[in-house]
GROMACS .gro file of C-alpha atoms in nm:
model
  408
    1UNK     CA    1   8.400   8.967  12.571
    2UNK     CA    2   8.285   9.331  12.598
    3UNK     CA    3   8.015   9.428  12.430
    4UNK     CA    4   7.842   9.752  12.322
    5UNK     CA    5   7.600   9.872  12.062
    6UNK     CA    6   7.665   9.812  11.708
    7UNK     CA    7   7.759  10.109  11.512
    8UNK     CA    8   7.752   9.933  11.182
    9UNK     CA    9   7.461  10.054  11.041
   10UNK     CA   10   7.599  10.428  11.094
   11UNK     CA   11   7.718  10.617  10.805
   12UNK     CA   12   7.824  10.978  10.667
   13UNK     CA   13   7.599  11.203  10.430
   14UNK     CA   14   7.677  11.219  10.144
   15UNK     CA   15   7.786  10.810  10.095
   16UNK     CA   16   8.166  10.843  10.108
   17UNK     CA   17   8.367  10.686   9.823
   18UNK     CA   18   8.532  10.416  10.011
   19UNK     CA   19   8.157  10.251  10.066
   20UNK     CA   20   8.124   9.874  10.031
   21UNK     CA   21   8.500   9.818  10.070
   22UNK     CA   22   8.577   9.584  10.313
   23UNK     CA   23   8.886   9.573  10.497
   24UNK     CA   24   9.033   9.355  10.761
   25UNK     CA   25   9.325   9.503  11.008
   26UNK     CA   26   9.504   9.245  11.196
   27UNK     CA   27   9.789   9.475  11.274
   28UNK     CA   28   9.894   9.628  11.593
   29UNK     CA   29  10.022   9.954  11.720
   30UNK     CA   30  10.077  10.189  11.469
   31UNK     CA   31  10.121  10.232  11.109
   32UNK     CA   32   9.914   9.942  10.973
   33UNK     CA   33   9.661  10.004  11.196
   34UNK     CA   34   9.666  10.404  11.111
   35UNK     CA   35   9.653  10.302  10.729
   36UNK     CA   36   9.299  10.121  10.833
   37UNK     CA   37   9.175  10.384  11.003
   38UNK     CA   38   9.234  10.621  10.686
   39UNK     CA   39   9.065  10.335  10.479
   40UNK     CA   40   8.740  10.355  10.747
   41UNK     CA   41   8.741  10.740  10.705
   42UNK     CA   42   8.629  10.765  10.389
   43UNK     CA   43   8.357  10.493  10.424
   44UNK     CA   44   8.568  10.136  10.397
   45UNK     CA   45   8.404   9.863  10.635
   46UNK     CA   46   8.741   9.790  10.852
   47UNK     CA   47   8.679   9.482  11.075
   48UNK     CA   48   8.998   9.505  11.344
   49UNK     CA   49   9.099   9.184  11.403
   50UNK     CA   50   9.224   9.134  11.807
   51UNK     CA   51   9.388   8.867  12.024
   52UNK     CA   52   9.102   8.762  12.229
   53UNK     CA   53   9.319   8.736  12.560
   54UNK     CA   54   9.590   9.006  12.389
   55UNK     CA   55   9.448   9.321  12.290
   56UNK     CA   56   9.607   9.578  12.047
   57UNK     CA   57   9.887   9.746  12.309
   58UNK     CA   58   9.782  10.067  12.133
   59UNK     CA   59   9.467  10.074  12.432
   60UNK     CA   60   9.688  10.086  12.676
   61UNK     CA   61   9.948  10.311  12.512
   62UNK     CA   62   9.963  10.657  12.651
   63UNK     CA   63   9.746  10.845  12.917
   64UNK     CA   64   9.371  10.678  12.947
   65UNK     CA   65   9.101  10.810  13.178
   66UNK     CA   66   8.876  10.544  13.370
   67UNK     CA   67   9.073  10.317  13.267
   68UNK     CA   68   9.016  10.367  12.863
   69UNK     CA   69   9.292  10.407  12.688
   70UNK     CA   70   9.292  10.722  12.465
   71UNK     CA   71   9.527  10.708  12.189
   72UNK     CA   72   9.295  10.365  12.087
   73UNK     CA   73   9.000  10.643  12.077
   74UNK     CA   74   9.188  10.788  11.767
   75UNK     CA   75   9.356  10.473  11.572
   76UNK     CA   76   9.002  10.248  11.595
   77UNK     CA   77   8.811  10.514  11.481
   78UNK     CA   78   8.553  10.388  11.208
   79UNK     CA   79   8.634  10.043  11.276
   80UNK     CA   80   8.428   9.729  11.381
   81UNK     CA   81   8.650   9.497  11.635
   82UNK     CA   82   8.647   9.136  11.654
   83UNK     CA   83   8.868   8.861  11.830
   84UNK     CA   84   9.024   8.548  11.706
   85UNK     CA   85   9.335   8.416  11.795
   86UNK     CA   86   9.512   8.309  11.427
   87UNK     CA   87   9.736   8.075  11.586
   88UNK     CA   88   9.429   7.817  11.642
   89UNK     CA   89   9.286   7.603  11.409
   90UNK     CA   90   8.928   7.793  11.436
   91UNK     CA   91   9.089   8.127  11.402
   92UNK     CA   92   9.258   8.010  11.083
   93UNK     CA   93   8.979   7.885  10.951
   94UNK     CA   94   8.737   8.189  11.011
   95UNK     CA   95   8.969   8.413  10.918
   96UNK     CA   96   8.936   8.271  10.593
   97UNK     CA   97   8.595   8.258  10.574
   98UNK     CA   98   8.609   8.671  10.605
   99UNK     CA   99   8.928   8.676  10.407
  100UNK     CA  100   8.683   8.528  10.119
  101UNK     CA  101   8.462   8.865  10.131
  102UNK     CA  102   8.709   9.133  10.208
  103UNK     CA  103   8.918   9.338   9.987
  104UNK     CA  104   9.202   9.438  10.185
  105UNK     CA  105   9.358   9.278  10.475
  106UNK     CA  106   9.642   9.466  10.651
  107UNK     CA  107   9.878   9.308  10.887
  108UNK     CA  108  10.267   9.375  11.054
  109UNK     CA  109  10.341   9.034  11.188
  110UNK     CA  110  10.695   8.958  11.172
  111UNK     CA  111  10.744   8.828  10.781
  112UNK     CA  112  10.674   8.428  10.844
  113UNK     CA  113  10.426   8.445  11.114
  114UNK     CA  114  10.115   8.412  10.869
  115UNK     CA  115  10.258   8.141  10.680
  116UNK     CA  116  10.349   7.925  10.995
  117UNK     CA  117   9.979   7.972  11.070
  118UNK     CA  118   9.878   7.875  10.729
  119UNK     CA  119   9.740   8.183  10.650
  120UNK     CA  120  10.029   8.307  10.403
  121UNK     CA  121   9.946   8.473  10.038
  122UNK     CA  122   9.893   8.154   9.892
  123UNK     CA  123   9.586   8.034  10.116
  124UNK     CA  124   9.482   8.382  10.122
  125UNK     CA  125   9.489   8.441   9.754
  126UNK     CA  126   9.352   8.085   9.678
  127UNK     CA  127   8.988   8.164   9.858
  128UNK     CA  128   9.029   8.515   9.725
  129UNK     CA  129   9.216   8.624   9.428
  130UNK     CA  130   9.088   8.971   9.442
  131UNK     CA  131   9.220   9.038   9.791
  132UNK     CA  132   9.502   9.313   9.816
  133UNK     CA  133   9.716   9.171  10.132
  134UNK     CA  134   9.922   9.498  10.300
  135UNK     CA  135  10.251   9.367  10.490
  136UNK     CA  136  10.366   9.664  10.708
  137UNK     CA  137  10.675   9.569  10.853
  138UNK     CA  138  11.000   9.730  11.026
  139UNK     CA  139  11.260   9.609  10.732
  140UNK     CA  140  11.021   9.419  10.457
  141UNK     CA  141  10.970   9.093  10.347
  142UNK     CA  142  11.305   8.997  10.267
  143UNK     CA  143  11.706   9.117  10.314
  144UNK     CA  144  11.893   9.073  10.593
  145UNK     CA  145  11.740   9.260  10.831
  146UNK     CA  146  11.366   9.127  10.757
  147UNK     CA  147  11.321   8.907  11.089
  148UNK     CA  148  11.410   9.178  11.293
  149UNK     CA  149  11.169   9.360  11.501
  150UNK     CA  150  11.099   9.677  11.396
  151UNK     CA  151  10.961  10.022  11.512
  152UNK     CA  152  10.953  10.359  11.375
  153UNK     CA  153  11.224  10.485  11.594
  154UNK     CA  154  11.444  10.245  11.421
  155UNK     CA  155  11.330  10.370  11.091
  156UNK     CA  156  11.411  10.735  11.194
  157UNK     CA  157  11.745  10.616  11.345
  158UNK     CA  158  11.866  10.442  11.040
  159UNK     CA  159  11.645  10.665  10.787
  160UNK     CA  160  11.895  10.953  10.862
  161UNK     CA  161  11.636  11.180  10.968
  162UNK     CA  162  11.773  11.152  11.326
  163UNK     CA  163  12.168  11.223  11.196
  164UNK     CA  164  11.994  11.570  11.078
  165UNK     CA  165  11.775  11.652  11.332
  166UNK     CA  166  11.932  11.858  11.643
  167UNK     CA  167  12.133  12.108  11.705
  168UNK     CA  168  12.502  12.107  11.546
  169UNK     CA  169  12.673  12.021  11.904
  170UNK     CA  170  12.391  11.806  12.058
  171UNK     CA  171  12.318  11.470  11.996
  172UNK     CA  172  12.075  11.302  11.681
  173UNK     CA  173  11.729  11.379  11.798
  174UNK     CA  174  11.421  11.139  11.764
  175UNK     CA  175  11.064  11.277  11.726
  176UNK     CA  176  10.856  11.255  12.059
  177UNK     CA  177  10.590  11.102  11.866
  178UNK     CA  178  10.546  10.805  11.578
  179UNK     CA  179  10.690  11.003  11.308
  180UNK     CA  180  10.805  10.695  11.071
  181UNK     CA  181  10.464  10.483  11.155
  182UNK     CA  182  10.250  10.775  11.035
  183UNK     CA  183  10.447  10.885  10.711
  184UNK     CA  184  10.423  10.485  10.704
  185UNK     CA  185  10.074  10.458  10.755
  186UNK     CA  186  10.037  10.735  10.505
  187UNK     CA  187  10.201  10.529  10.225
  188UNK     CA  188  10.030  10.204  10.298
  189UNK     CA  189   9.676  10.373  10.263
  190UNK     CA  190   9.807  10.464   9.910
  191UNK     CA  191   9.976  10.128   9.800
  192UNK     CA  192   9.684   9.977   9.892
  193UNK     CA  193   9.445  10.244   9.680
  194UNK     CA  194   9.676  10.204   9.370
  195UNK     CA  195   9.669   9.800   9.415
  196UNK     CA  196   9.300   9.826   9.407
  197UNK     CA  197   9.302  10.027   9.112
  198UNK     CA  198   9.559   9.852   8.942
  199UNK     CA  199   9.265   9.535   9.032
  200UNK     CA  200   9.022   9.758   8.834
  201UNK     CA  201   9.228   9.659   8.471
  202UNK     CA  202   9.244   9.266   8.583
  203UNK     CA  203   9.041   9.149   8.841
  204UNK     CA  204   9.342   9.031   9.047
  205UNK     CA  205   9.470   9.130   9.376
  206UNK     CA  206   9.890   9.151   9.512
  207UNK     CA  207  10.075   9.212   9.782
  208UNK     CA  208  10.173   9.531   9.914
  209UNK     CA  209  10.525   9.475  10.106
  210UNK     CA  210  10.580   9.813  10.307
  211UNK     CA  211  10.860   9.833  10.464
  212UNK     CA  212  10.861  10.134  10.749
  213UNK     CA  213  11.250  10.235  10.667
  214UNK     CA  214  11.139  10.328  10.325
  215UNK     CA  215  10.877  10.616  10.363
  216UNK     CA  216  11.041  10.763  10.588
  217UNK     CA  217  11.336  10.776  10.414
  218UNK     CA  218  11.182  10.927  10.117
  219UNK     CA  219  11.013  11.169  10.279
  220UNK     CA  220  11.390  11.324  10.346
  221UNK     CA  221  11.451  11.465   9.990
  222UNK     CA  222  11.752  11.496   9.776
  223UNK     CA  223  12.018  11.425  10.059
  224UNK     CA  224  12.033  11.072   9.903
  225UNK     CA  225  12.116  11.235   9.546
  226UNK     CA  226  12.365  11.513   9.688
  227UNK     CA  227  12.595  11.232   9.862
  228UNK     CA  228  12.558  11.039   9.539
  229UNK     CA  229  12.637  11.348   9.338
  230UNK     CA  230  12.885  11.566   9.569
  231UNK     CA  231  12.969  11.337   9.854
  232UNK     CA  232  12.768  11.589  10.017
  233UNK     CA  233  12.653  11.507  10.386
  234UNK     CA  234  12.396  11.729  10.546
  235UNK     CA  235  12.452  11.836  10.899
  236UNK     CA  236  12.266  11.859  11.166
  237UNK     CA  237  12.168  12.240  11.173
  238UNK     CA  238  11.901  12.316  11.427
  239UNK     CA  239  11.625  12.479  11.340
  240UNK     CA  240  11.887  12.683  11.073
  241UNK     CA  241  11.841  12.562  10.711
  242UNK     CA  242  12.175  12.570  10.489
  243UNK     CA  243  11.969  12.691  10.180
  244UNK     CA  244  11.809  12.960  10.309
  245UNK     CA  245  11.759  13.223  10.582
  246UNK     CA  246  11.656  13.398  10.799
  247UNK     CA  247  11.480  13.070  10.911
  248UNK     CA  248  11.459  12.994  11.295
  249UNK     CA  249  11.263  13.009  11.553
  250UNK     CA  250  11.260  13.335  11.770
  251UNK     CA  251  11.116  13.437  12.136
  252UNK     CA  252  10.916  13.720  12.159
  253UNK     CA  253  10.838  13.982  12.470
  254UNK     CA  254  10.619  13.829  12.604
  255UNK     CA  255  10.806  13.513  12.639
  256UNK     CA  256  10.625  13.303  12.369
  257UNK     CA  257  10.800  13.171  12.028
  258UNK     CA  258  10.711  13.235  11.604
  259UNK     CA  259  10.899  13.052  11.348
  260UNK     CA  260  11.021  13.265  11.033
  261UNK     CA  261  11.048  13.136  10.675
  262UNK     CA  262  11.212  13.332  10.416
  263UNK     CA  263  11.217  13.031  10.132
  264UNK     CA  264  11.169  13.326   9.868
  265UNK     CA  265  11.412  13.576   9.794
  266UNK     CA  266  11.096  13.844   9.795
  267UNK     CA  267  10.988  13.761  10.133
  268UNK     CA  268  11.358  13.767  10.271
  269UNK     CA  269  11.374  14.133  10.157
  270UNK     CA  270  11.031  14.178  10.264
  271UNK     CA  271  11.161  14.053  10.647
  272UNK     CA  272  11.468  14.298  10.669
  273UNK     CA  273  11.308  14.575  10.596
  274UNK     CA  274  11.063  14.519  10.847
  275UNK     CA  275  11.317  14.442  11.132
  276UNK     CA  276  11.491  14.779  11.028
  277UNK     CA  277  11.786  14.615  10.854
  278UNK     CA  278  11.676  14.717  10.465
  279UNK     CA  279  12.096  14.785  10.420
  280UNK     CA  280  12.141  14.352  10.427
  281UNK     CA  281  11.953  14.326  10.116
  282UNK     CA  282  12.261  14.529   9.902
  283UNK     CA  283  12.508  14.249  10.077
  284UNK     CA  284  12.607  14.048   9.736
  285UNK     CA  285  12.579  13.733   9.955
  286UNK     CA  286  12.195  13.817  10.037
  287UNK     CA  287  12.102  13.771   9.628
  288UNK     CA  288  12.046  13.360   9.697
  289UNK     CA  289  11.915  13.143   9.978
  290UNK     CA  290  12.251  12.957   9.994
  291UNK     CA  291  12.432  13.310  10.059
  292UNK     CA  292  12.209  13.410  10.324
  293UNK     CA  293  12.202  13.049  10.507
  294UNK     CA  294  12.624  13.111  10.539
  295UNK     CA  295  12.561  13.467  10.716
  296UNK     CA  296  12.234  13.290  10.931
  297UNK     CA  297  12.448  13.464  11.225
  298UNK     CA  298  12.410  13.819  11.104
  299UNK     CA  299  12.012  13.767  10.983
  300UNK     CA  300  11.923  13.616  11.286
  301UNK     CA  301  12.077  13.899  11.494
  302UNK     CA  302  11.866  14.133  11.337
  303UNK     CA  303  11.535  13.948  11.283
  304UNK     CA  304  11.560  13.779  11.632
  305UNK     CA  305  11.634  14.135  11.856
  306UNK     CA  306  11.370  14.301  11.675
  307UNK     CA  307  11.093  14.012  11.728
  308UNK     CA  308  11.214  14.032  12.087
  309UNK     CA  309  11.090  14.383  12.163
  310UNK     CA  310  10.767  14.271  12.010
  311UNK     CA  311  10.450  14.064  12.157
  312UNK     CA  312  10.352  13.728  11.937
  313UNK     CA  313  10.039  13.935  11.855
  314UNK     CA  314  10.272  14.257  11.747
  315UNK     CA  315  10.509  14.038  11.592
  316UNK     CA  316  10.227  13.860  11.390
  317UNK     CA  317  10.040  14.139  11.267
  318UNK     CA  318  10.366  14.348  11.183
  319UNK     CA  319  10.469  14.015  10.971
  320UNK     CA  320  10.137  13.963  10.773
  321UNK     CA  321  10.120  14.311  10.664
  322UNK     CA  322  10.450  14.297  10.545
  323UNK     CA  323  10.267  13.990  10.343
  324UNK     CA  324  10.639  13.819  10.515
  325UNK     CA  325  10.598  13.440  10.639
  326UNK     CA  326  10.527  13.394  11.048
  327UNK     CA  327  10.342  13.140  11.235
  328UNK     CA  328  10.329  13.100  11.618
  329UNK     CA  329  10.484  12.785  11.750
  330UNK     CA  330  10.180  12.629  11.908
  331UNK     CA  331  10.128  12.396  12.194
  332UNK     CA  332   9.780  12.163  12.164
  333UNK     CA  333   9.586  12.392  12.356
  334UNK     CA  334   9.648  12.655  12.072
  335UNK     CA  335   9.574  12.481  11.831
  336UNK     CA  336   9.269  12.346  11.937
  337UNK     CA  337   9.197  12.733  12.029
  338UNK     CA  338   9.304  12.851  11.664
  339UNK     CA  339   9.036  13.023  11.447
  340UNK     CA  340   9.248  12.912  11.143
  341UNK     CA  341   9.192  12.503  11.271
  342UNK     CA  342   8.825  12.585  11.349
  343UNK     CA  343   8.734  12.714  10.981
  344UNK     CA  344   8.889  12.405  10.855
  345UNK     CA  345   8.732  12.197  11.090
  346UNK     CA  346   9.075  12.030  11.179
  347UNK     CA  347   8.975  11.922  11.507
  348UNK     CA  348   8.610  11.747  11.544
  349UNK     CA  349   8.357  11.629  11.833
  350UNK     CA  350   8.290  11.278  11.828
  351UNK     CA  351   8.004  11.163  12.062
  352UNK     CA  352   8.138  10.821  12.232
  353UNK     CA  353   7.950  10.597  12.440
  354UNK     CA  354   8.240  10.529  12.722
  355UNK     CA  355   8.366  10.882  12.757
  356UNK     CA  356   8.112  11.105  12.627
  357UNK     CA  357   8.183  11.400  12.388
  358UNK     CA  358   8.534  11.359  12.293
  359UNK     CA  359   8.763  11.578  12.063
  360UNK     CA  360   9.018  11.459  11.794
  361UNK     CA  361   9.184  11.522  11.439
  362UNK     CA  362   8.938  11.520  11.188
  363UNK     CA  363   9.007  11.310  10.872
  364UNK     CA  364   9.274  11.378  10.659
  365UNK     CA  365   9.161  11.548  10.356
  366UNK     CA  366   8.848  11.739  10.226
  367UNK     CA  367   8.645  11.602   9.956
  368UNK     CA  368   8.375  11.900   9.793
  369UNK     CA  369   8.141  11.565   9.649
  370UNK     CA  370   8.184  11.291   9.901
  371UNK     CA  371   8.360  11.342  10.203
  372UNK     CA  372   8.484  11.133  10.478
  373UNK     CA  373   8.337  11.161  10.854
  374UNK     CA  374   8.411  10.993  11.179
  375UNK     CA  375   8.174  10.784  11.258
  376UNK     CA  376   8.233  10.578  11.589
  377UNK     CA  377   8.556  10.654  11.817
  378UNK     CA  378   8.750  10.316  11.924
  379UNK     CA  379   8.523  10.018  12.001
  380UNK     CA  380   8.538   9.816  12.314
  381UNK     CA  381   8.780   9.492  12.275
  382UNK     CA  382   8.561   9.230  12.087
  383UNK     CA  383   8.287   9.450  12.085
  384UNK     CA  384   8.098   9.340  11.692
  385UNK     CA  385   8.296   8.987  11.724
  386UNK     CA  386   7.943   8.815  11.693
  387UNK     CA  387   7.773   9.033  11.476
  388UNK     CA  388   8.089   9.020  11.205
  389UNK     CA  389   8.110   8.645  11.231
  390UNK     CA  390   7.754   8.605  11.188
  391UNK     CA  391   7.751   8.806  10.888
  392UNK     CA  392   8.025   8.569  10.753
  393UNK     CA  393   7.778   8.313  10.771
  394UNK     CA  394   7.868   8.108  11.125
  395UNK     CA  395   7.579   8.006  11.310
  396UNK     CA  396   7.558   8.083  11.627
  397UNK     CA  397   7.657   7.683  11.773
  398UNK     CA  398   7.979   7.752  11.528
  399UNK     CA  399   8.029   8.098  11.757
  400UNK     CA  400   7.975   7.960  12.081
  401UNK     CA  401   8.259   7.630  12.014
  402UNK     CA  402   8.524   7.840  11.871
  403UNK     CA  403   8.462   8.071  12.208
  404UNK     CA  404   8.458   7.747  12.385
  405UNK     CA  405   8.783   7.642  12.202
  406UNK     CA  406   8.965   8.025  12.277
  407UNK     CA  407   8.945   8.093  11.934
  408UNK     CA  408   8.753   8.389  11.942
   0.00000   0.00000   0.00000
């Protein structure tokens, strides 16, 4: 086992709101773990939970330097990491010991694999009836589809966000990132919030079945409701939007790219006068959003040759005095450059003991009375296992045999 200093007794200033809730993450990759690490950000006590011999795949996911996987930097952020191997009698049994003091436990086996290990709701619930259990999974708990495995990339396959994402003559597109796991993670840090309020009113915990399909689905809007309503089936478009335009991306002289928005009629007139095109706005078709999307040809033409005899910088200062709607399409070394980012404090320095100073997202959300922090970066494998389990109450000869036994 790897060891390292404890960070445990670390904390943010002010004391965050998520203080004294204890969580325990026994999921892998993405979204259930992601959920956690929101939990941990504003002060939760999240204990991951690791295969001793099988670590989370998310620290070797992506590029790593010295051999440290980065991405893991990120997702175990404000977490404590132990090992126990579930499948063993020991591991069973001390995960219920922990299970007894926690709040929240949030896992993404395949639906089954806790049970078969005797660790299912019921044993769960039985030596805690407070506990809030979060099941991220590809396809549920149940259906057809539940034993499946399941990623996010199926969820934005079969979501339809990949049907609508491309351009009209090119294939579906997929994100080049976990799209579906975040929005997932997203909405399993607030099922599990509104479970442990709902526990406020009587004292009991639930399940929280989160199925990764779902979010991402309704994170898509009304297409649902306009099939249902007009057999209507939205197209793949591009970067085009059929309710409104000019919207696009456009190059500028000096070979960089902006993105336009003209979502209000205001700001659409605001555009084409600015491009030297004010005669558009009298065309009866330019009066909605829906009118302008069908002549995106036309707006495009004139929005898109002017921005191209313009610098970004031109481009961007002509647009905000126009008070019209422009942003720079950014790579990460502009945003981490952006003065915009920096006032926010979007991106953060977290000191880390393996690499050093190291820079990532900052959390999620500002809170003016008690906000979150990052406190640690992603632990060493193992790295509290001893410290958690002797907080649990298991003496040191109880350690050493389940270590003995591969347990832990």
């Amino acid at each position: 086992m790897t060891t390292a200093p404890s960070p445990a007794t670390a904390a943010p200033s002010p004391a965050p709101p998520l203080r004294g809730l204890r969580v325990l993450d026994l999921a892998t990759l993405f979204a259930g773990p992601m959920a956690a690490m929101m939990l941990g950000d504003f002060g939760a006590d999240v204990v991951k939970v690791e295969h001793p011999r099988k670590p989370d795949p998310s620290r070797g996911h992506g590029p790593s330097k010295d051999g440290i996987g980065l991405w893991w930097k990120v997702l175990g952020r404000n977490k404590r990491t132990i090992t126990l191997d579930l499948s063993t009698p020991g591991g069973r049994d001390t995960l219920l010991r922990l299970a007894a003091d926690a709040d929240v436990i949030v896992e993404n086996f395949r639906p089954g694999t806790l049970e078969r290990w005797g660790l299912g709701w019921e044993e769960l619930s039985t030596v805690n009836p407070r506990l809030v259990l979060a099941r991220v999974t590809g396809f549920g708990q149940f259906g057809p589809y539940a034993h499946r495995p399941g990623f996010g990339t199926l969820a934005e396959a079969m979501s339809g966000f990949a049907a609508i994402t491309g351009e009209p003559d090119g294939p579906p597109t997929l994100p080049p990132f976990g799209l579906a796991d975040s929005i997932a993670a997203l909405a399993t840090a607030y099922a599990v919030m509104t479970a442990l309020t709902a526990r406020t009113a009587d004292g009991r915990g639930q399940v929280v079945d989160m199925a990764i399909i779902e979010p991402m689905l309704s994170v898509l809007g009304p297409h649902a409701l306009w099939y249902d309503q007009l057999g209507y089936v939205q197209p793949r478009t591009g970067n085009r939007s059929r309710n409104n335009a000019p919207r696009n991306t456009y190059r500028t002289l000096d070979d960089s790219w902006v993105a336009v928005s003209t979502s209000a009629q205001s700001v659409a007139e605001r555009v084409l006068r600015l491009v030297g095109r004010p005669e558009l706005i009298d065309e009866p078709w330019f009066a909605d959003g829906s009118g302008r999307a069908a002549h995106a040809d036309v707006l495009d033409e004139a929005v898109g040759s002017w921005i191209a005899r313009h610098t970004r910088d031109q481009a961007m200062e002509a647009f905000e005095k126009a008070e019209a709607a422009i942003a720079p399409v950014y790579d990460v070394r502009d945003v981490l450059a952006d003065p915009q980012y920096q006032a926010l404090g979007t991106l953060t320095e977290v000191p880390d003991p393996e690499l050093g100073p190291i820079r990532m997202q900052n959390v999620l959300f500002r809170l003016s009375g008690t906000p979150g922090g990052i406190r640690w970066a992603g632990r060493p494998h193992g790295a509290d296992t001893d410290e958690v389990l002797t907080a649990a109450g298991l003496a040191p000869a109880e350690i050493g045999a389940l270590r003995a036994q591969g347990a832990v």
